[in-house]
Structure formats: C-alpha cells, structure tokens
Short mmCIF file of C-alpha atoms in Angstrom, two decimals:
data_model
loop_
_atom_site.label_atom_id
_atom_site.label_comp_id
_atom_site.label_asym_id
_atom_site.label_seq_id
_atom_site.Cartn_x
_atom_site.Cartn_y
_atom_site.Cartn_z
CA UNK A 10 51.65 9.74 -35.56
CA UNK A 11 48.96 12.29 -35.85
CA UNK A 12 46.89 9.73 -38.07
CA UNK A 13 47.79 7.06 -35.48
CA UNK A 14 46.05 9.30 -32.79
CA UNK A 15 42.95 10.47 -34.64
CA UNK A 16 42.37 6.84 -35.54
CA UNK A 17 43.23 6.27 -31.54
CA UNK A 18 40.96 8.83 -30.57
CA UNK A 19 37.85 7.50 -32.92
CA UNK A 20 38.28 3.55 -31.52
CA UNK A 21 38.11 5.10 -28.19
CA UNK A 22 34.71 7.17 -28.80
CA UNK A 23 32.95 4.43 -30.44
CA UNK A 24 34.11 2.03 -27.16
CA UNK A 25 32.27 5.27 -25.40
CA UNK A 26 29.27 5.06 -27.00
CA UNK A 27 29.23 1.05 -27.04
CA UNK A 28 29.34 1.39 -23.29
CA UNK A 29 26.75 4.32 -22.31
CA UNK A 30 24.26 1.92 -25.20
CA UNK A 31 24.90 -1.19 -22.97
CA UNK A 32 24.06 1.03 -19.49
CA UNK A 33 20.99 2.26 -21.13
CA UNK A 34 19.79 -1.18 -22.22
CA UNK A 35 20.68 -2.70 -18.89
CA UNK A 36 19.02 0.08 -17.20
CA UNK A 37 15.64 0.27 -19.50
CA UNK A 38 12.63 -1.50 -18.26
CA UNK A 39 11.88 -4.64 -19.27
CA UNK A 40 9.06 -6.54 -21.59
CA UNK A 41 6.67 -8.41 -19.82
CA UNK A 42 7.67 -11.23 -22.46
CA UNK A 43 11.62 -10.50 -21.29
CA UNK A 44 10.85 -10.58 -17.51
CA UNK A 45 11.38 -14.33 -16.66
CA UNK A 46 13.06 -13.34 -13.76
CA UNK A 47 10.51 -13.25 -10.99
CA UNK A 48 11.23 -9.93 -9.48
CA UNK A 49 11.14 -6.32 -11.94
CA UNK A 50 12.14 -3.12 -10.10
CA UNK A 51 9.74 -0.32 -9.66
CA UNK A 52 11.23 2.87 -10.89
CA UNK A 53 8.85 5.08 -8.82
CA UNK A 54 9.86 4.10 -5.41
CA UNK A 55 13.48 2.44 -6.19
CA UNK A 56 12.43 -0.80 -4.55
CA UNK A 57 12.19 -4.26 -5.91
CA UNK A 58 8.13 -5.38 -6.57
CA UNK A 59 6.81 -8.87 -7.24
CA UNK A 60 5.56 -9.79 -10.51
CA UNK A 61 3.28 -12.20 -9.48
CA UNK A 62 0.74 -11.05 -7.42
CA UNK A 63 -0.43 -13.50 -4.92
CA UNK A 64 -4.41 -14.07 -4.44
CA UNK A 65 -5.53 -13.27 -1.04
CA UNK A 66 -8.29 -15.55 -0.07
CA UNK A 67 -8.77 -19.11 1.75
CA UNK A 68 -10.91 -22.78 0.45
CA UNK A 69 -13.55 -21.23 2.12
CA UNK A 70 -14.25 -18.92 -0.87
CA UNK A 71 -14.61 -21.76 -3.52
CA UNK A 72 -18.24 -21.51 -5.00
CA UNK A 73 -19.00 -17.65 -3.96
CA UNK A 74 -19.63 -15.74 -6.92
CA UNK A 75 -17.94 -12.51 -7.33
CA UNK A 76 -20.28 -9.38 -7.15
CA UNK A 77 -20.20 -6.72 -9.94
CA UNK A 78 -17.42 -4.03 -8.87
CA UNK A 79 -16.54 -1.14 -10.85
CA UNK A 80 -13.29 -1.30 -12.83
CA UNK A 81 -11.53 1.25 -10.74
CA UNK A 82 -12.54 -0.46 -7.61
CA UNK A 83 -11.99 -4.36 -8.26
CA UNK A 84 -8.54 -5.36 -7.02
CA UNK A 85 -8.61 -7.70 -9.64
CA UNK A 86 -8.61 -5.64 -13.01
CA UNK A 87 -6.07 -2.81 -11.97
CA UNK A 88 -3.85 -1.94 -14.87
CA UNK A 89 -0.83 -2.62 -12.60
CA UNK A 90 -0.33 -4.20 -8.89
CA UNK A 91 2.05 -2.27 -7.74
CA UNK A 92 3.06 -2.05 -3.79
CA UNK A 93 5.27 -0.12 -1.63
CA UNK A 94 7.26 -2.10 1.14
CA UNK A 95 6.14 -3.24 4.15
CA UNK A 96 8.87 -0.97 6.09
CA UNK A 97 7.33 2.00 4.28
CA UNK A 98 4.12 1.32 6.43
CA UNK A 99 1.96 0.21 3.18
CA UNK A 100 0.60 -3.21 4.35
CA UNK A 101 -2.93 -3.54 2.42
CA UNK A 102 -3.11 -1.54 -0.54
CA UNK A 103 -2.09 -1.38 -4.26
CA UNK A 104 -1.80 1.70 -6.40
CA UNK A 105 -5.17 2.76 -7.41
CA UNK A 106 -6.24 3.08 -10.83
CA UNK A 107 -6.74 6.62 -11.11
CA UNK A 108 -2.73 7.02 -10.54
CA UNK A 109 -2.93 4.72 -13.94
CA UNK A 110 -5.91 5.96 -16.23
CA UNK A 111 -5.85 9.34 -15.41
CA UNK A 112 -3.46 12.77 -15.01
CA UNK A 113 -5.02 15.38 -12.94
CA UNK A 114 -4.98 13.36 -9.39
CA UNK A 115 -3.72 15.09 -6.90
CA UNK A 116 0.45 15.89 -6.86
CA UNK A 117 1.73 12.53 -8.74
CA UNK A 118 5.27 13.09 -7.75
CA UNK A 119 4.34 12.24 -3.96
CA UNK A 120 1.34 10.57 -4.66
CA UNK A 121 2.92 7.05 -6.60
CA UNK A 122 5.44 7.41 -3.22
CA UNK A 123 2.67 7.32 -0.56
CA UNK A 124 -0.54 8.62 -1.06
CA UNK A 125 -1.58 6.62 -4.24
CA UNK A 126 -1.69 2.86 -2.55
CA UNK A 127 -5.02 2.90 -1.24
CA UNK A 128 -6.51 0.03 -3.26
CA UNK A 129 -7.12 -2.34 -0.81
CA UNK A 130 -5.14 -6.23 -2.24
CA UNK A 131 -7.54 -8.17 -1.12
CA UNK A 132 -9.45 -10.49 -3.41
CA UNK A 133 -11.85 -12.77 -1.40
CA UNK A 134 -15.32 -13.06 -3.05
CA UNK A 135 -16.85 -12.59 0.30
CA UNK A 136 -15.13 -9.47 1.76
CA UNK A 137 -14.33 -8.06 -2.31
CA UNK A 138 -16.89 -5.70 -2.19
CA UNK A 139 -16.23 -4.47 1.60
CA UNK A 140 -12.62 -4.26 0.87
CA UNK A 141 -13.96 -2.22 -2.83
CA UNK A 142 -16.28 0.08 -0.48
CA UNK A 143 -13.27 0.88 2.30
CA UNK A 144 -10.95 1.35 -1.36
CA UNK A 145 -13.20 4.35 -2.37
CA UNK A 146 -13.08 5.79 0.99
CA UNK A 147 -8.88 5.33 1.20
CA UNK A 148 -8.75 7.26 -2.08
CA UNK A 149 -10.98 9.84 -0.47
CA UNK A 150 -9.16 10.36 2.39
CA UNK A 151 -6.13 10.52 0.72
CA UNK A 152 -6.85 12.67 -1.82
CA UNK A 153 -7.69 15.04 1.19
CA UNK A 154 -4.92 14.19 3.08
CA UNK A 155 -2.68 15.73 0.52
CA UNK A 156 -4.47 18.79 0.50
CA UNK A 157 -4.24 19.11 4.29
CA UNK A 158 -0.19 17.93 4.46
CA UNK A 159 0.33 20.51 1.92
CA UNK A 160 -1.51 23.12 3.60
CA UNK A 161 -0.10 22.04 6.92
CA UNK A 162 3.74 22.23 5.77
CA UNK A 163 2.76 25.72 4.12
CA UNK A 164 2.13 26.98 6.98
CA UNK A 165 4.60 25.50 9.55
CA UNK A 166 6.79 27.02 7.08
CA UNK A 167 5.33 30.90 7.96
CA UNK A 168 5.27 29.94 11.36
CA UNK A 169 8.72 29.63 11.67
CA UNK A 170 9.48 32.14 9.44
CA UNK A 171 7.47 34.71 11.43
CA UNK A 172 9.21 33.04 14.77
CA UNK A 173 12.36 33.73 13.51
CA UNK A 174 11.36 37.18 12.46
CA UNK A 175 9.91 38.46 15.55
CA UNK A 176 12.82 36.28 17.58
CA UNK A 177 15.29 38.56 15.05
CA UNK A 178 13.52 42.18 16.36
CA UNK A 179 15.89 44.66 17.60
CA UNK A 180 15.51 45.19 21.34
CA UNK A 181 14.64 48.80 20.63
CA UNK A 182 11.93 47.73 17.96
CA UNK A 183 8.90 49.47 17.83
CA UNK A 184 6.13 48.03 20.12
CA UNK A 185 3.68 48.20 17.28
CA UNK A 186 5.74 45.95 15.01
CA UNK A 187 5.98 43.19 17.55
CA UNK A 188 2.73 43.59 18.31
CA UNK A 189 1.43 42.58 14.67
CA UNK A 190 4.60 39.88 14.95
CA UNK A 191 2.93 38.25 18.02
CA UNK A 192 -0.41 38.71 15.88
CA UNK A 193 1.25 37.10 12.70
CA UNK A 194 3.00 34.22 15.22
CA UNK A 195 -0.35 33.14 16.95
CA UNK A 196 -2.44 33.75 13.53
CA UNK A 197 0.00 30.94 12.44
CA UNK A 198 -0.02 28.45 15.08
CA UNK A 199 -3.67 28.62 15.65
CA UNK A 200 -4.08 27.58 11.74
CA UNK A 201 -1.61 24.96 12.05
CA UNK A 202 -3.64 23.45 14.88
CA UNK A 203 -6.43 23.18 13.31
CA UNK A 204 -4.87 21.47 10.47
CA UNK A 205 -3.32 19.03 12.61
CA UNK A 206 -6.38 18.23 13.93
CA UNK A 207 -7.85 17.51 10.33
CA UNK A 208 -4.44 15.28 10.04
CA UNK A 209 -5.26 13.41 12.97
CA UNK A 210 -8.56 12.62 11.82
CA UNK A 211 -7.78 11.37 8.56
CA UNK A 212 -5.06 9.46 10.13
CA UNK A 213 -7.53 7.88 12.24
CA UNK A 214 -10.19 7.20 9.95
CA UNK A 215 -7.36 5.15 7.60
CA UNK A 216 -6.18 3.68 10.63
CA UNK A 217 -9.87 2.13 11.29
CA UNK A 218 -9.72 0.58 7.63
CA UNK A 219 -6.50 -1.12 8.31
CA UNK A 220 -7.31 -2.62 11.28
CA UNK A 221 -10.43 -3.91 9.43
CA UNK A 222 -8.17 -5.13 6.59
CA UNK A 223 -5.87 -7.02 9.34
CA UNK A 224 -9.13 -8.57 10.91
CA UNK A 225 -10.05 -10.01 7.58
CA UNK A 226 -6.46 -11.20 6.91
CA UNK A 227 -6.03 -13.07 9.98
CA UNK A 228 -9.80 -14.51 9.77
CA UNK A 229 -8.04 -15.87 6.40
CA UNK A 230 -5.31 -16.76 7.32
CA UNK A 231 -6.46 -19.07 9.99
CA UNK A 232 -9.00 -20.70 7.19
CA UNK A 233 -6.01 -21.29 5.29
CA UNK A 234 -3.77 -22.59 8.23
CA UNK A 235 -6.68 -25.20 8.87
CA UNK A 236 -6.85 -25.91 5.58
CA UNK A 237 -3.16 -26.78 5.61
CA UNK A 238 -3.23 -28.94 8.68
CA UNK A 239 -6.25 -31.10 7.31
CA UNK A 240 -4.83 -31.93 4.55
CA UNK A 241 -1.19 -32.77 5.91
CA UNK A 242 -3.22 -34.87 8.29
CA UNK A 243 -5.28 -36.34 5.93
CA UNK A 244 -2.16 -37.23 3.82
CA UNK A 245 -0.57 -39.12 6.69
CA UNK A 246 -3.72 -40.86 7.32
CA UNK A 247 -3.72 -42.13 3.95
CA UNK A 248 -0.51 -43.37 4.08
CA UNK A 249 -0.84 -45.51 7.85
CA UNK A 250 -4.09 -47.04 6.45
CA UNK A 251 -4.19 -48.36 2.59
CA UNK A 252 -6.88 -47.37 0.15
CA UNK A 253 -8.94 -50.92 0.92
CA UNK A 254 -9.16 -50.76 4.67
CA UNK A 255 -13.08 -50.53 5.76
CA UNK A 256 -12.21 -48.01 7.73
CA UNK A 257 -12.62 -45.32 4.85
CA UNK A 258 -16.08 -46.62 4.09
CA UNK A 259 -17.06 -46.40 7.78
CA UNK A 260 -19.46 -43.53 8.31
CA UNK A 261 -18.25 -40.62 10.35
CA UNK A 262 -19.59 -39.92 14.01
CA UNK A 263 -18.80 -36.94 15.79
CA UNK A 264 -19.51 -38.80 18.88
CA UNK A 265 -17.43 -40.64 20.79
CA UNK A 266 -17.63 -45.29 21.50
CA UNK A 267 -17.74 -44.29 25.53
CA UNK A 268 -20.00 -41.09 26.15
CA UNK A 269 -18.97 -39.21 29.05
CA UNK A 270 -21.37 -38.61 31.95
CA UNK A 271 -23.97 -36.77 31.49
CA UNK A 272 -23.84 -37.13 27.42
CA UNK A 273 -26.20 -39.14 25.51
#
C-alpha cells in the first residue's frame, strides 16, 4: 500500500509540474516568427496592442521625400510601436525610444504606463518633421512633468499630514506649537500651489500639441476620405460606360455646355 502511495504521490507531482510548465509557456511572450495571430498583449500596461502598425498619411504624400530625422525622433525606426488605449487618454503618441535604448529616464515603472508615449505616430512626409519637432518637446515636458507630479504628491502628502496634526492638537495646546502648525500648514499649501501651477502649464503646453496633432489628422483624413470617394466613383463610372466609349478620350473642361449669366 505504502509503495502504491509513494508511486501515487510521484504521478501526481510530475502532473504538477506538467501543468505549472504548460501555464508558463502559455503565459511567456511570444516570437515575432510565432505571432501569426494579429493581436500580442503588452505586458506593461495589461492591454491588448496591434502588431501591425498602421501608416498615418493620405495619396497626397506620394512623391515627397522624407527629410533626415534623428533615430530617436523618426516615428518610423522606433525599436517598438507600442500604444496605450484610447480610454487611457493616449491618442497620438508611441513609446519613445529612450524608454527602449536607454535606463536612467526618469521613474520607468510609471513612465511605460503614462509618461513614456510621447512619440508622436504620425508618419506623413510632409508634417514628419513637425510631428519629430513637437516629439522632442512631449518628451521634454514629460520628463518634467514627472518631476513636478512627484514633487506635487510629496507634498500634498505633508500637507495633510500637518492638517491632521494641527486638526489632532489638544484644546489646551500650547499657542506656540500651533502657531509653527499654522506656519508648517500654509508653508505647505503655498508650495503645493505653485506646483500646481507648473502642472497646469505643462498640461497646457501638451494639450496645444495634441490639438495640433488632431488638426493634422483630420486635414488627412479628409485627403483620404476624397481619395476614397473618387475612386468608388470612378469605379462606377467605369462600369456604366465601357473601356471604348469616346467619352474617355474626350478632354476634360471644368466648364460647363450652358454658362450661367454673367460667366464667360
């Protein structure tokens, strides 16, 4: 019986260690080669990213040259495209490099969750090097944004804490100690005005490049909307009229048989 139960005992570790194996292989990353699926999940942010990243630009664009961009700055030769979701408030920009190449930015551990997606995604030849110039000032202004959330939650921290101490004071307290408690208190708040001020600016300075970003994406997207609609109704011209009508060697006139009045 005994022998019965060791060799019990053994089948049932080895279906233990089978099992944890297959969780750790379903759970690894991966290959690029592997990933056939079209979706791969991000393990910094716990949200599902697209493999594929799609090119921002319109038919407009064909024939521009792209202009010489540093590595760090050119959308197009990031290490990874990575994005946040929209419903985290990240609309326009990829992870920059630096949260790639390098290891002394700024806190990474909040950084790849908010502050590090200030590459701007997109890719037009005409408005590249714009978007590259208002990427280098997004990294800029959240490198400093960091610094000022950090200092700003520091000290909303000793602001309440000194609240709660001089809220705490025994009636009977002595008037000098609540005097250097009301000191401490509007020491605090005065400092944590002042950041908040620097918070505002920053957050209005970022908000100026996004609205920049949306003006170029709807001046695309328009190009590519009339882009669309010409060729559906080029298509459907093509189809009412065969291929040896005159009418496609006719010469186009943007002018009309019967000229209003007044037109020549």
């Amino acid at each position: 019986v005994k022998a019965a139960q060791s060799l019990f005992g053994r089948e049932r570790t080895n279906d233990f260690f089978f099992l944890v194996a297959m969780v750790g292989a379903a759970q690894a990353p991966s290959s690029p080669a592997g990933n056939s699926m079209g979706m791969s999940k991000s393990y910094s942010t716990g949200t599902l990213k697209a493999a594929a990243r799609a090119s921002i630009t319109s038919p407009m664009a064909d024939g521009v040259e792209f202009p010489p961009l540093p590595k760090y700055l050119n959308v197009q030769r990031l290490s990874k495209h990575r994005k946040l979701t929209t419903s985290t408030g990240n609309l326009h920009g990829f992870m920059a490099e630096d949260y790639s190449q390098l290891n002394w930015p700024l806190p990474k551990m909040f950084g790849k969750e908010k502050y590090g997606y200030s590459m701007i995604d997109i890719d037009d030849p005409r408005y590249i090097k714009e978007c590259a110039l208002m990427s280098q000032k997004l990294i800029r202004l959240n490198y400093d944004s960091q610094i000022i959330d950090n200092k700003w939650r520091q000290t909303y921290k000793n602001l309440l804490d000194a609240e709660h101490r001089m809220r705490t004071l025994p009636a009977n307290g002595a008037q000098k100690t609540k005097d250097i408690l009301k000191k401490e208190v509007d020491g605090h708040l005065k400092t944590l005005i002042e950041f908040q001020q620097h918070k505002d600016m920053f957050e209005q300075e970022i908000k100026t490049v996004y609205e920049k970003c949306d003006a170029i994406k709807a001046t695309i997207k328009t190009e590519n909307d009339l882009e669309e609609l010409r060729t559906e109704m080029e298509a459907a011209t093509r189809q009412k009229i065969s291929a040896e009508s005159p009418f496609w060697k006719a010469k186009f006139n943007i002018r009309t048989v019967q000229p209003r009045q007044g037109e020549f």
